[in-house]
XYZ file of C-alpha atoms in Angstrom:
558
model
C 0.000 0.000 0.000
C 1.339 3.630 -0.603
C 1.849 5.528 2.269
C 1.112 9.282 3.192
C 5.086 9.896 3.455
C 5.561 8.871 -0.297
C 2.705 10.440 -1.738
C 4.196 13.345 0.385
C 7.577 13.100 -0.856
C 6.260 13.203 -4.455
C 4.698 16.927 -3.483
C 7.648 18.295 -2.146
C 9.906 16.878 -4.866
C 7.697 18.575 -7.334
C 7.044 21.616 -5.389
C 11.268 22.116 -5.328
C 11.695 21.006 -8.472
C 8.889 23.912 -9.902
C 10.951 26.383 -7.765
C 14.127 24.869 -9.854
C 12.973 25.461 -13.732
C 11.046 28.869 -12.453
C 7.748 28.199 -12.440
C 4.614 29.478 -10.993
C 5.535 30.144 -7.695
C 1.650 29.899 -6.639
C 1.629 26.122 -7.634
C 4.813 25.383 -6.420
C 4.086 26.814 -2.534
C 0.517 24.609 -3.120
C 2.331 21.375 -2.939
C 4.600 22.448 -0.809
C 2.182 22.909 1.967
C 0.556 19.556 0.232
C 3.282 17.939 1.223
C 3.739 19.170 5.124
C 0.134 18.532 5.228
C -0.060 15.379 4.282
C 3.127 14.268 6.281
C 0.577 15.287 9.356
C -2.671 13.463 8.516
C -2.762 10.476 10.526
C -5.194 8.497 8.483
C -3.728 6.334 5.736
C -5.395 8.618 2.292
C -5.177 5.050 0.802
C -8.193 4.367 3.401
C -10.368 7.380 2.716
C -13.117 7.318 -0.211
C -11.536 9.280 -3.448
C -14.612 11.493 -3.583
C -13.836 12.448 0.503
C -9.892 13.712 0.202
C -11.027 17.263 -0.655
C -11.900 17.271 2.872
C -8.588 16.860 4.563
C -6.890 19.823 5.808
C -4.195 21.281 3.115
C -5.653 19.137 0.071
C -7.890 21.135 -2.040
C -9.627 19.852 -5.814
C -5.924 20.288 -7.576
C -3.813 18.260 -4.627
C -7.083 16.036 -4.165
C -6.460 14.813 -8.057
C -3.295 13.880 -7.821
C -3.244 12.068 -4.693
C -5.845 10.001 -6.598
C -3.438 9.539 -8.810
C -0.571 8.531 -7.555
C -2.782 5.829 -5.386
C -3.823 4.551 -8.472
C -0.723 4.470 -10.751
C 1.964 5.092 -7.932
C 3.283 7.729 -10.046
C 2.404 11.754 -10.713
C 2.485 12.346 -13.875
C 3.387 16.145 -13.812
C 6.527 14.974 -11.276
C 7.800 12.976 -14.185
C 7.432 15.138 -16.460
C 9.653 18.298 -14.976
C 11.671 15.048 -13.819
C 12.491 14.686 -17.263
C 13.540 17.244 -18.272
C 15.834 17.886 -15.721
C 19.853 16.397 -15.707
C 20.216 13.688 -13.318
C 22.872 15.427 -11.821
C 20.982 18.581 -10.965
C 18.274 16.137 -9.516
C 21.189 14.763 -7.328
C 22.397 18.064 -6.376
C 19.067 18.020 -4.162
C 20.921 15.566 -1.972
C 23.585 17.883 -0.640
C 22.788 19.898 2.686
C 22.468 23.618 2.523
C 21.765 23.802 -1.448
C 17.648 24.574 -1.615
C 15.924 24.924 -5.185
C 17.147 28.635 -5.753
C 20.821 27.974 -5.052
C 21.041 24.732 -7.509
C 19.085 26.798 -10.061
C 21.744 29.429 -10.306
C 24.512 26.484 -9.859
C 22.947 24.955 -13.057
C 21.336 27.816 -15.371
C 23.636 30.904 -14.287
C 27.282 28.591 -13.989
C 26.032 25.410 -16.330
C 27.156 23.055 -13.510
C 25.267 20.114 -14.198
C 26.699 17.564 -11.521
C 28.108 17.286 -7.762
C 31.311 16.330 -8.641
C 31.321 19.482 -11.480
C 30.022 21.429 -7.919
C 32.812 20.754 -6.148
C 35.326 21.497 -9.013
C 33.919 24.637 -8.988
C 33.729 25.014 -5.392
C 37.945 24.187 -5.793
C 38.000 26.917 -7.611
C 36.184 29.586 -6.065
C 33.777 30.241 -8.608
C 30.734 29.942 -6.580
C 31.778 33.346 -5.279
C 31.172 34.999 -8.440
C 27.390 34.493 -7.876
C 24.555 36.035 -5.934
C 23.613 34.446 -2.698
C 27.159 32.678 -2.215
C 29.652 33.940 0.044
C 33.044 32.321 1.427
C 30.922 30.604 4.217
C 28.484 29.216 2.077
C 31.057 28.167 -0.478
C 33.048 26.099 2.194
C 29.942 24.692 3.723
C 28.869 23.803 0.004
C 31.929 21.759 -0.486
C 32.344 20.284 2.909
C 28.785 18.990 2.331
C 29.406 17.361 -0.945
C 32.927 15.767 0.168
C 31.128 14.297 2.997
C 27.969 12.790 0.451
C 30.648 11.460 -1.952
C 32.245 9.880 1.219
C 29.095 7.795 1.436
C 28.925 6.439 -2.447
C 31.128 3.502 -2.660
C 33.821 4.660 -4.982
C 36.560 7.394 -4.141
C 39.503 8.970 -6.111
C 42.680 7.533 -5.097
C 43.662 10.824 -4.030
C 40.619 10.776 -1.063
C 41.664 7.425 -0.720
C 45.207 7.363 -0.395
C 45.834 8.776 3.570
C 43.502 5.808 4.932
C 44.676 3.187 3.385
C 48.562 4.197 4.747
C 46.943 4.869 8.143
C 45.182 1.324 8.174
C 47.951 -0.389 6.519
C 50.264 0.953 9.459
C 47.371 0.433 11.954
C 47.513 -3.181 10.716
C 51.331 -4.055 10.561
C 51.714 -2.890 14.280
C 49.061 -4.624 15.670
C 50.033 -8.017 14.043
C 53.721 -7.594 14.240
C 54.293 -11.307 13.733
C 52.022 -11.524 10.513
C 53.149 -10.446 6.852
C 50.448 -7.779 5.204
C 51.014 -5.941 1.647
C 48.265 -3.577 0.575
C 47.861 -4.804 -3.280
C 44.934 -4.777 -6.148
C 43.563 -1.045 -7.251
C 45.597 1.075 -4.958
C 48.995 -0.607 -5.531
C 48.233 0.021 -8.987
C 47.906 3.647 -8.545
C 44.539 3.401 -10.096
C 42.637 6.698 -10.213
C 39.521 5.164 -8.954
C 39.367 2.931 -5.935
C 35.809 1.165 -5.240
C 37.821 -1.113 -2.654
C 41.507 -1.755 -0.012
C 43.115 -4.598 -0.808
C 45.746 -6.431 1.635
C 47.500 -9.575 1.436
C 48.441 -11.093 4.619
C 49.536 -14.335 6.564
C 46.584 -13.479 9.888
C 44.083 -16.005 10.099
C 40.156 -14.934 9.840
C 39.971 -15.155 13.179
C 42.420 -12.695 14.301
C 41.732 -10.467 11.880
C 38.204 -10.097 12.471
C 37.907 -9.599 16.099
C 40.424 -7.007 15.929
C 38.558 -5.245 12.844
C 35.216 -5.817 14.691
C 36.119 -4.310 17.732
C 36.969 -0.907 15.677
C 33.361 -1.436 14.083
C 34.007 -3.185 10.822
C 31.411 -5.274 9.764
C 32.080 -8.632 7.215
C 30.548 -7.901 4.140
C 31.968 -11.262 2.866
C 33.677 -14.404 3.131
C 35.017 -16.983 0.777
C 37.592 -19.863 0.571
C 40.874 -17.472 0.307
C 39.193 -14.095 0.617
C 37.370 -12.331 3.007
C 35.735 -8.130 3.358
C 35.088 -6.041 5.841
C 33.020 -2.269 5.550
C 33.900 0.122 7.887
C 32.834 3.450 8.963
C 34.067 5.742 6.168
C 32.387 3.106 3.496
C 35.158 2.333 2.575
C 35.693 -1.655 1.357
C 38.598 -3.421 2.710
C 39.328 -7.106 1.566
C 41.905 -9.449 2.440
C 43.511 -12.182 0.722
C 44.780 -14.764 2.969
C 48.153 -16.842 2.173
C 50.614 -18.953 4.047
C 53.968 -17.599 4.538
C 55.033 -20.016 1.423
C 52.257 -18.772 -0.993
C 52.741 -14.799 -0.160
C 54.667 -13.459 -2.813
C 52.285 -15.494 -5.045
C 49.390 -14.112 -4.101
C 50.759 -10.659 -3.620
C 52.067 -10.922 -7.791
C 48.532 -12.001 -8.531
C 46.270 -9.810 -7.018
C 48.636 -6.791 -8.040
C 47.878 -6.623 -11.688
C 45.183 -6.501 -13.775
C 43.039 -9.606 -15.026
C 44.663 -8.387 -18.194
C 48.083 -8.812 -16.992
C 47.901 -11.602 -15.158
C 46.672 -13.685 -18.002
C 49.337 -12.516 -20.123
C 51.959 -13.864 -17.837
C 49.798 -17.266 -17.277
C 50.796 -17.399 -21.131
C 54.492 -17.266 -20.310
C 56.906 -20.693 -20.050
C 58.422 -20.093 -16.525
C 54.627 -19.358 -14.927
C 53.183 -21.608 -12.159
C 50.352 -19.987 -9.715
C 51.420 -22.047 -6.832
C 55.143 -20.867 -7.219
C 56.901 -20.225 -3.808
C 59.456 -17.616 -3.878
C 60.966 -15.151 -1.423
C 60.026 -11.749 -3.476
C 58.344 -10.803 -6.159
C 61.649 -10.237 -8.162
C 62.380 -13.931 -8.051
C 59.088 -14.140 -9.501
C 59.728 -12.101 -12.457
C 62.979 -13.951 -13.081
C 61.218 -17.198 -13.387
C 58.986 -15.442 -15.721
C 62.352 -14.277 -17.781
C 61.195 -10.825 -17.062
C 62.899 -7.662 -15.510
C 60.483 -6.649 -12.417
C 57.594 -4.275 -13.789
C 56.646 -1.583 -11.847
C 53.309 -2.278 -9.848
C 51.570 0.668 -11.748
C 52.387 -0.927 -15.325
C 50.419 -3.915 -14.166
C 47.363 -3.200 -16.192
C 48.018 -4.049 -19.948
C 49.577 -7.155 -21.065
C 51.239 -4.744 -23.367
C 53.872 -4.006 -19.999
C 55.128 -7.759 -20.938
C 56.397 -6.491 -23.970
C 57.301 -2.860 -23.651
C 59.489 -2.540 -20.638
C 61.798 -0.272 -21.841
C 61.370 1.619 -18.590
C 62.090 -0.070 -15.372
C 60.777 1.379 -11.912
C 63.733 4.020 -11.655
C 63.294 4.811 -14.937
C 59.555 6.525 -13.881
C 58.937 10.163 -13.163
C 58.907 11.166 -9.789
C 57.198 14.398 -7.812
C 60.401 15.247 -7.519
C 61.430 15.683 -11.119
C 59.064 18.717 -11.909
C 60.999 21.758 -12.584
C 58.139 24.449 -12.624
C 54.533 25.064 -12.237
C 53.030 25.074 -15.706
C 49.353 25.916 -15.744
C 48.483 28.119 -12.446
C 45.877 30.914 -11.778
C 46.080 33.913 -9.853
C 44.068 36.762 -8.966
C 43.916 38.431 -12.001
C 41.369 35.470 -13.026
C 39.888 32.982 -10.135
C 42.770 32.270 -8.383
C 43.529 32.865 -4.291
C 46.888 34.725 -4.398
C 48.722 37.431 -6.124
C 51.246 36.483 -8.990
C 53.694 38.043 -6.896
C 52.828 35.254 -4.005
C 52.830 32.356 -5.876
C 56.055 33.216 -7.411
C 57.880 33.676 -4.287
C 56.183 30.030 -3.123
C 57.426 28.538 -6.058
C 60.618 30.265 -5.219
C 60.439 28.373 -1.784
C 59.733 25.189 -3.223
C 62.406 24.415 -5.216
C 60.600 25.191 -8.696
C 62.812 26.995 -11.008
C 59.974 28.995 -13.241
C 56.179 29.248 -13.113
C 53.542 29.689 -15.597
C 50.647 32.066 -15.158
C 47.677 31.066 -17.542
C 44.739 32.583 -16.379
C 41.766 32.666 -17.799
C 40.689 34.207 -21.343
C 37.726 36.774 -22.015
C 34.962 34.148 -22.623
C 35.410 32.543 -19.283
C 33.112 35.727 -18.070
C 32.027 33.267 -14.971
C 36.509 33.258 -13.879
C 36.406 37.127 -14.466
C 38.722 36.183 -18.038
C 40.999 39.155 -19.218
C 40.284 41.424 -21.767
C 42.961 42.569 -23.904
C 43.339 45.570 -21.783
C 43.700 43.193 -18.539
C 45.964 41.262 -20.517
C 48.832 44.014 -21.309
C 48.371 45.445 -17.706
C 49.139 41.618 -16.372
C 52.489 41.673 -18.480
C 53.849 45.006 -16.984
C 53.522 43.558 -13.926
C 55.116 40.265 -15.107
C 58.040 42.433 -16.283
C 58.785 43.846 -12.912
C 57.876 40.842 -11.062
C 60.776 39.624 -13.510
C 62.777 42.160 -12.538
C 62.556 41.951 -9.214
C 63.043 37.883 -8.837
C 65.856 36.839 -11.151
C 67.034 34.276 -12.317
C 63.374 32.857 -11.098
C 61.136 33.525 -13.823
C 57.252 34.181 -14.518
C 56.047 33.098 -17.618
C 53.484 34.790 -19.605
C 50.300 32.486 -20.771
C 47.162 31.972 -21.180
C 44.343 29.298 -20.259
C 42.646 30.237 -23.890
C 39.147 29.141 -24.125
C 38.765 26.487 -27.314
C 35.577 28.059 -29.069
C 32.212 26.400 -30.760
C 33.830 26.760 -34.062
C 37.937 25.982 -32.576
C 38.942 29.560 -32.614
C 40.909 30.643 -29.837
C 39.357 33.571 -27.720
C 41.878 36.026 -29.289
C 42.871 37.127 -32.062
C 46.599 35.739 -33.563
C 48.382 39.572 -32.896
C 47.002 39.239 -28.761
C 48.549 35.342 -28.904
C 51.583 36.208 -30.200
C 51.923 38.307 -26.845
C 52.076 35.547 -24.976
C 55.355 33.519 -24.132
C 52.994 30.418 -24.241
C 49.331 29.148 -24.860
C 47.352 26.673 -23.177
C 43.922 25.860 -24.862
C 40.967 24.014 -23.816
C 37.624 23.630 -24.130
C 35.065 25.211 -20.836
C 31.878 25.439 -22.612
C 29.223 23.466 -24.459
C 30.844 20.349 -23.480
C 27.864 18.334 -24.273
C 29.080 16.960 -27.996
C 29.189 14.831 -30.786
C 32.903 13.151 -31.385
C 32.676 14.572 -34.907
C 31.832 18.064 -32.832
C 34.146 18.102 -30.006
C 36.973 16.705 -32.761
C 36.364 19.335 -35.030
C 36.991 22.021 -32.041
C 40.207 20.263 -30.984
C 42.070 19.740 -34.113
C 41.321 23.446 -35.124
C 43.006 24.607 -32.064
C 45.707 21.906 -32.317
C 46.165 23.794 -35.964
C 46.545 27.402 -34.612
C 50.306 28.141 -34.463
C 49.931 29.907 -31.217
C 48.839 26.423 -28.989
C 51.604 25.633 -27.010
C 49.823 22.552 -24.662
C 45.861 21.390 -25.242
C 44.735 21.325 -21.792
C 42.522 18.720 -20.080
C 41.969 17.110 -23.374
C 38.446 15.231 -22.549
C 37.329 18.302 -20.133
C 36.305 14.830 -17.496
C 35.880 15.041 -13.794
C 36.435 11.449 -12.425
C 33.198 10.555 -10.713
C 31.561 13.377 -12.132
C 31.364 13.449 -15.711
C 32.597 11.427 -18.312
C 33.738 14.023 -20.589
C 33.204 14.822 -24.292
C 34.225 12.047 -26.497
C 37.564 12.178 -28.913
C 39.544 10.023 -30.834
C 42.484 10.026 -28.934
C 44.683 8.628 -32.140
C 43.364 11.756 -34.145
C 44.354 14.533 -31.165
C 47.666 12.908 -30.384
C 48.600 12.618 -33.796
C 47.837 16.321 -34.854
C 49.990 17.568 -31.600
C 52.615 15.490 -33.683
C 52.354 17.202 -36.563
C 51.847 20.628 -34.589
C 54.319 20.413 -32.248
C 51.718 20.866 -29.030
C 52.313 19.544 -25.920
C 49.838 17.435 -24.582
C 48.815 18.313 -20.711
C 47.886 15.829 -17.930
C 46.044 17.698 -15.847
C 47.179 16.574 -12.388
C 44.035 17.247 -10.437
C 42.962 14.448 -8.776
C 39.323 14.880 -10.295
C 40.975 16.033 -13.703
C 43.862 13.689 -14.354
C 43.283 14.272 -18.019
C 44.827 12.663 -20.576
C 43.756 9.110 -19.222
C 46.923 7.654 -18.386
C 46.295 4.809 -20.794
C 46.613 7.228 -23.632
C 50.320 7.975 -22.327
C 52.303 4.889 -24.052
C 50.959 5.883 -27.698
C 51.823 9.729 -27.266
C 55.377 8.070 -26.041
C 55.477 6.067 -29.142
C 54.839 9.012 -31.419
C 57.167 11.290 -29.305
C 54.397 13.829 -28.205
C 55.560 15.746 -25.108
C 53.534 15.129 -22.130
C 53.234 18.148 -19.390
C 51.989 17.241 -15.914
C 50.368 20.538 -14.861
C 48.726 21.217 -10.946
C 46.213 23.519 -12.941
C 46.403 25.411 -9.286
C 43.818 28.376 -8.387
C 46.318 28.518 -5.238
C 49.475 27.806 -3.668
C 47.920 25.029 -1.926
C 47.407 23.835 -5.793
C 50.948 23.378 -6.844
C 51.510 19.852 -5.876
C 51.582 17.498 -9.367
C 52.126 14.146 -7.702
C 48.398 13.038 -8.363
C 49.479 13.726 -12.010
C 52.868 11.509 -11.247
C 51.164 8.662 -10.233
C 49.242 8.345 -12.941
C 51.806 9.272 -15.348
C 53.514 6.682 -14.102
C 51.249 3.940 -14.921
C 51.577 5.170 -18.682
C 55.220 4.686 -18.588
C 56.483 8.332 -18.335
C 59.770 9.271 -17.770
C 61.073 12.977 -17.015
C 62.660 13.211 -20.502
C 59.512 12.916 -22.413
C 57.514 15.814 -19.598
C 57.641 19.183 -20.159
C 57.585 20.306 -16.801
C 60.305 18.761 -15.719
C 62.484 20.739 -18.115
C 64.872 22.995 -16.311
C 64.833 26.780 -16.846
C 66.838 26.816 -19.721
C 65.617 23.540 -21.168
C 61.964 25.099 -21.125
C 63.250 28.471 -22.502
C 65.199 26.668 -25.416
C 62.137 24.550 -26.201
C 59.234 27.659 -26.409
C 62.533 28.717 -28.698
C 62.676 25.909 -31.082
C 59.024 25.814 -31.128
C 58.487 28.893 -32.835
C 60.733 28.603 -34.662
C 59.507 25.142 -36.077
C 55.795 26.768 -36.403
C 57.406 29.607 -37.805
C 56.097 32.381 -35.447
C-alpha cells in the first residue's frame, strides 16, 4: 500500500523542483504545503473514499487529483514530467545539505554546472563566489557537504583514498607484528579510482576479524581465500589470505590486472602455486625484468618494458609550475605570491595562464587586462631573477575551434594553453572538429585537459584520442595531464601511444592557489603510462623550457 510519506515526498519533490525550472511560484508553494500537510494526517489517504480527500486539511480539488493519482498508478504524472527534463545530476544536487531549489538553479542555469562532482570542481575553484547568494561561508559549507555525500557512495579517487589506506595499513602491521600484510589490487596500482583496499596477509580470519570488529568493521563477505570487511568511512577493505610459502604469489597475482595476469599465465616459466621469497624472483622465473606495480594493467607491460621502476617520473622531477591561476582570473593569491612560493619550493619557473575573455564566470581578461598583467610580469621579472614568470594563457577552445583572441594578442604571450570550458555536451565529430582546429593554430603551445572529465563526475566529451595525439605530432603541441585528482586528463592509458609518437607530455597542478601546486596526483598516474622525465615538459629545467618555447616557434614559424 502507498503511504502518506511517499505520496508526500512526491509533493515536495515537485514543489522544489517547480521552484528549480522557475515556475509558478503559486503552484509550487501549493504542494509544498501539500506535502507538510499530508506528512501530518494520521489516516492512511489510501483508506479514505476518493470522492472524501477534498476534505482533509491542506488538500484542495488540484492536490485532491493527484493524490488520486498517484494511489492509483503510484506515479504523478506532472513529477515525471519536470523530472524529465531535468539532468540527473541537478536532480542529485538536491541531496547535498544547505543547497535549496534557488541555489542549484543558479549552480545549473547561471554557472552550467550540471553535476556534484562538477560542484565541487567549482567550489575548488572559487567560482561559486562569483554568484549572488554565495559567500566564502556558504562556499566552504557547500563543499564540505558534498565531500562528505561522496564519502558515502562507494567509490573514491585515489587521491581521497590514499591517507587511509597508509593509516590502516600501518594500523595493521603494528598490531600483528608477527604476521606479513602488503596492501595490493587497485591502490597498488595507482589506479585513479578505488571502489575497494586490498591487503594480502599471513593473519588467520579469526584474528583479523575480532580485531577489525572491535573498531566497528562489519564482514561484508567471506570466501575460501578471501574475506571483506566495511567500515565506517564506506570504505571496502578485503583481504587475501596466504601462508607464509604462498605470499609473494598471491601478492604478484592480485597486483595486476586480469589483463596482466593472463598474459603472464601465457608465459613458459609461470606456475600460480610458485613459492618464492620476493616478487623479483618471480619475475625472473617469468624471464622478465620486475615491472613496476603501476604498469600492471596491460599485457602490453610484458612487452614494452623499456622503462624499469627508476626509470619513472617522480614528484620530484618537476621543474616548474606550468598551468596556475592567480588573482587576475579565479585564483587565491597574487602572482607576486605564488612566485615567491614557487621560489620556496624548489621550482625553477612558473607559468601564469589565467583565464581568457569568454570565461566571463573566472572574471577572463580582456585585452586591456591582458597588457596590464604583463607590466607587472616584467617587474615581477625584474625583481626575482634568475626565477622567472612566464606569460600564458588558459585560452578558451571556441564552438567553431577559434581561440578567444585574435593571432596579434597570442603572439603576446610567451605560451598558450587551450581548452575547451563550454558546451561540453558533444558529438565526437563536434568536439573533434573544435580540438584539431586549435591543435592547428600556431599559437597552442599545450591542449589542456583534453576530454574536459571530472572522475566521478562526468565522463567528458568524447575524442579520438589517435586523431588529437597525432595532430599535436604534426603541430608540435604539448599534450597536458592535468594533475588534479578529479581532472587527471589525458587518461593515463593514452600515455604509451603519445610516447610512441614522441608527443611531449606536461603534468600541470592547474592550481587556483598555492595550496594547488603539488603534481604528484598527475605523477602517479603518469607513471602507470610509462612516463619518464625526458619525455615531460615540466620537468624541463629553466633553460631547457626556454630553449624549447625557442625551437618551437621557430619550427611553427612564429
Amino acid at each position: 500500500m502507498i503511504d502518506n510519506y511517499f505520496i508526500a515526498d512526491q509533493f515536495s519533490l515537485l514543489a522544489k523542483l517547480m521552484d528549480m525550472h522557475g515556475e509558478n511560484s503559486f503552484r509550487s508553494r501549493t504542494y509544498s504545503s501539500a506535502a507538510f500537510a499530508i506528512e501530518k494526517v494520521t489516516q492512511s489517504l489510501a483508506e479514505i473514499p476518493e470522492d472524501k480527500l477534498v476534505t482533509v486539511k491542506g488538500i484542495g480539488d488540484s492536490v485532491a487529483k493527484k493524490v488520486i493519482e498517484i494511489l492509483r498508478t503510484g506515479k504523478l504524472g506532472a513529477l515525471e514530467e519536470i523530472v524529465a527534463k531535468t539532468p540527473p545530476g541537478v536532480l542529485e544536487m538536491m541531496n547535498i545539505k544547505g543547497l535549496g531549489p534557488k541555489k542549484i538553479a543558479t549552480i545549473w542555469k547561471e554557472m552550467g554546472v550540471e553535476s556534484v562532482g562538477e560542484l565541487l570542481y567549482a567550489c575548488n575553484e572559487n567560482r561559486l563566489l562569483l554568484y549572488k547568494g554565495f559567500g566564502q561561508k556558504t562556499q566552504q559549507n557547500v563543499q564540505e557537504a558534498i565531500e562528505f555525500y561522496m564519502k558515502n557512495q562507494g567509490s573514491h579517487l585515489y587521491a581521497e583514498t590514499e591517507a587511509y589506506a597508509v593509516v590502516i595499513d600501518a594500523t595493521l602491521k603494528k598490531q600483528f607484528t608477527d604476521k606479513l600484510f602488503a596492501i595490493t589490487g587497485q591502490f597498488r596500482r595507482q589506479a585513479e579510482i578505488i571502489d575497494r583496499l586490498e591487503w594480502v596477509t599471513t593473519a588467520t580470519d579469526t584474528e583479523l576479524l575480532a580485531f577489525l570488529g572491535a573498531n566497528n568493521y562489519t564482514t561484508k563477505e567471506t570466501l575460501e581465500d578471501i574475506f571483506s570487511v566495511l567500515g565506517p568511512e564506506n570504505v571496502l577493505l578485503k583481504f587475501y589470505r596466504a601462508t607464509p610459502e604462498s605470499f609473494y604469489s598471491v601478492l604478484f597475482q592480485t597486483s595486476g590486472s586480469e589483463e596482466f595476469i593472463t598474459a603472464c599465465a601465457a608465459l613458459p616459466g609461470w606456475n600460480s602455486t610458485i613459492t618464492c621469497e620476493s616478487e623479483e624472483a618471480i619475475f625472473t622465473a617469468l624471464q622478465l625484468p620486475v615491472i613496476a606495480a603501476p604498469l600492471r594493467e596491460k599485457a602490453k607491460a610484458l612487452t614494452n618494458i623499456k622503462n624499469n621502476p627508476a626509470d619513472l617520473i617522480k614528484p620530484e622531477d618537476i621543474k616548474g609550475i606550468i598551468h596556475s591561476h592567480s588573482q587576475w582570473s579565479d585564483g587565491v593569491h597574487t602572482v607576486e605570491e605564488m612566485a615567491k612560493a614557487c621560489i620556496d619550493k624548489g621550482y625553477e619557473y612558473l607559468v601564469i595562464s589565467d583565464h581568457s575573455k569568454s570565461a566571463a564566470y573566472a572574471n577572463g581578461l580582456t585585452e586591456e587586462r591582458i597588457r596590464e598583467q604583463h607590466r607587472y610580469i616584467d617587474e615581477l621579472n625584474e625583481k626575482l631573477k634568475p626565477f622567472k614568470i612566464f606569460k600564458s594563457i588558459e585560452c578558451d577552445i571556441l564552438g567553431d575551434g577559434a581561440l578567444d583572441y585574435s593571432n596579434n594578442v597570442l603572439a603576446t604571450f610567451d605560451l598558450v594553453i587551450a581548452s575547451v570550458h563550454s558546451n561540453l555536451k558533444m558529438t565526437e565529430e563536434k568536439a573533434m572538429m573544435r580540438l584539431l582546429n586549435a591543435i592547428r593554430n600556431p599559437y597552442t603551445t599545450i591542449l589542456g585537459h583534453m576530454t574536459g572529465r571530472l572522475l566521478l563526475s562526468r565522463p567528458g566529451y568524447p575524442v579520438d584520442h589517435v586523431s588529437v595525439i597525432d595532430a599535436c605530432l604534426e603541430n608540435h603541441v604539448v599534450i597536458e595531464l592535468n594533475a588534479h585528482p578529479r581532472r587527471l586528463d589525458i587518461d593515463w592509458r593514452w600515455i604509451d601511444y603519445a610516447i610512441e609518437k614522441g608527443v611531449l607530455i606536461s603534468i600541470d597542478p592547474d592550481a587556483h592557489s598555492i595550496e594547488g601546486y603539488d603534481c604528484r596526483y598527475g605523477v602517479l598516474a603518469a607513471q602507470k603510462g610509462g612516463l619518464t622525465k625526458q619525455q615531460n615538459l615540466s620537468s624541463y629545467s629553466l633553460a631547457e623550457f626556454e630553449a624549447y618555447l625557442v625551437n618551437r616557434r621557430k619550427a611553427r614559424g612564429i
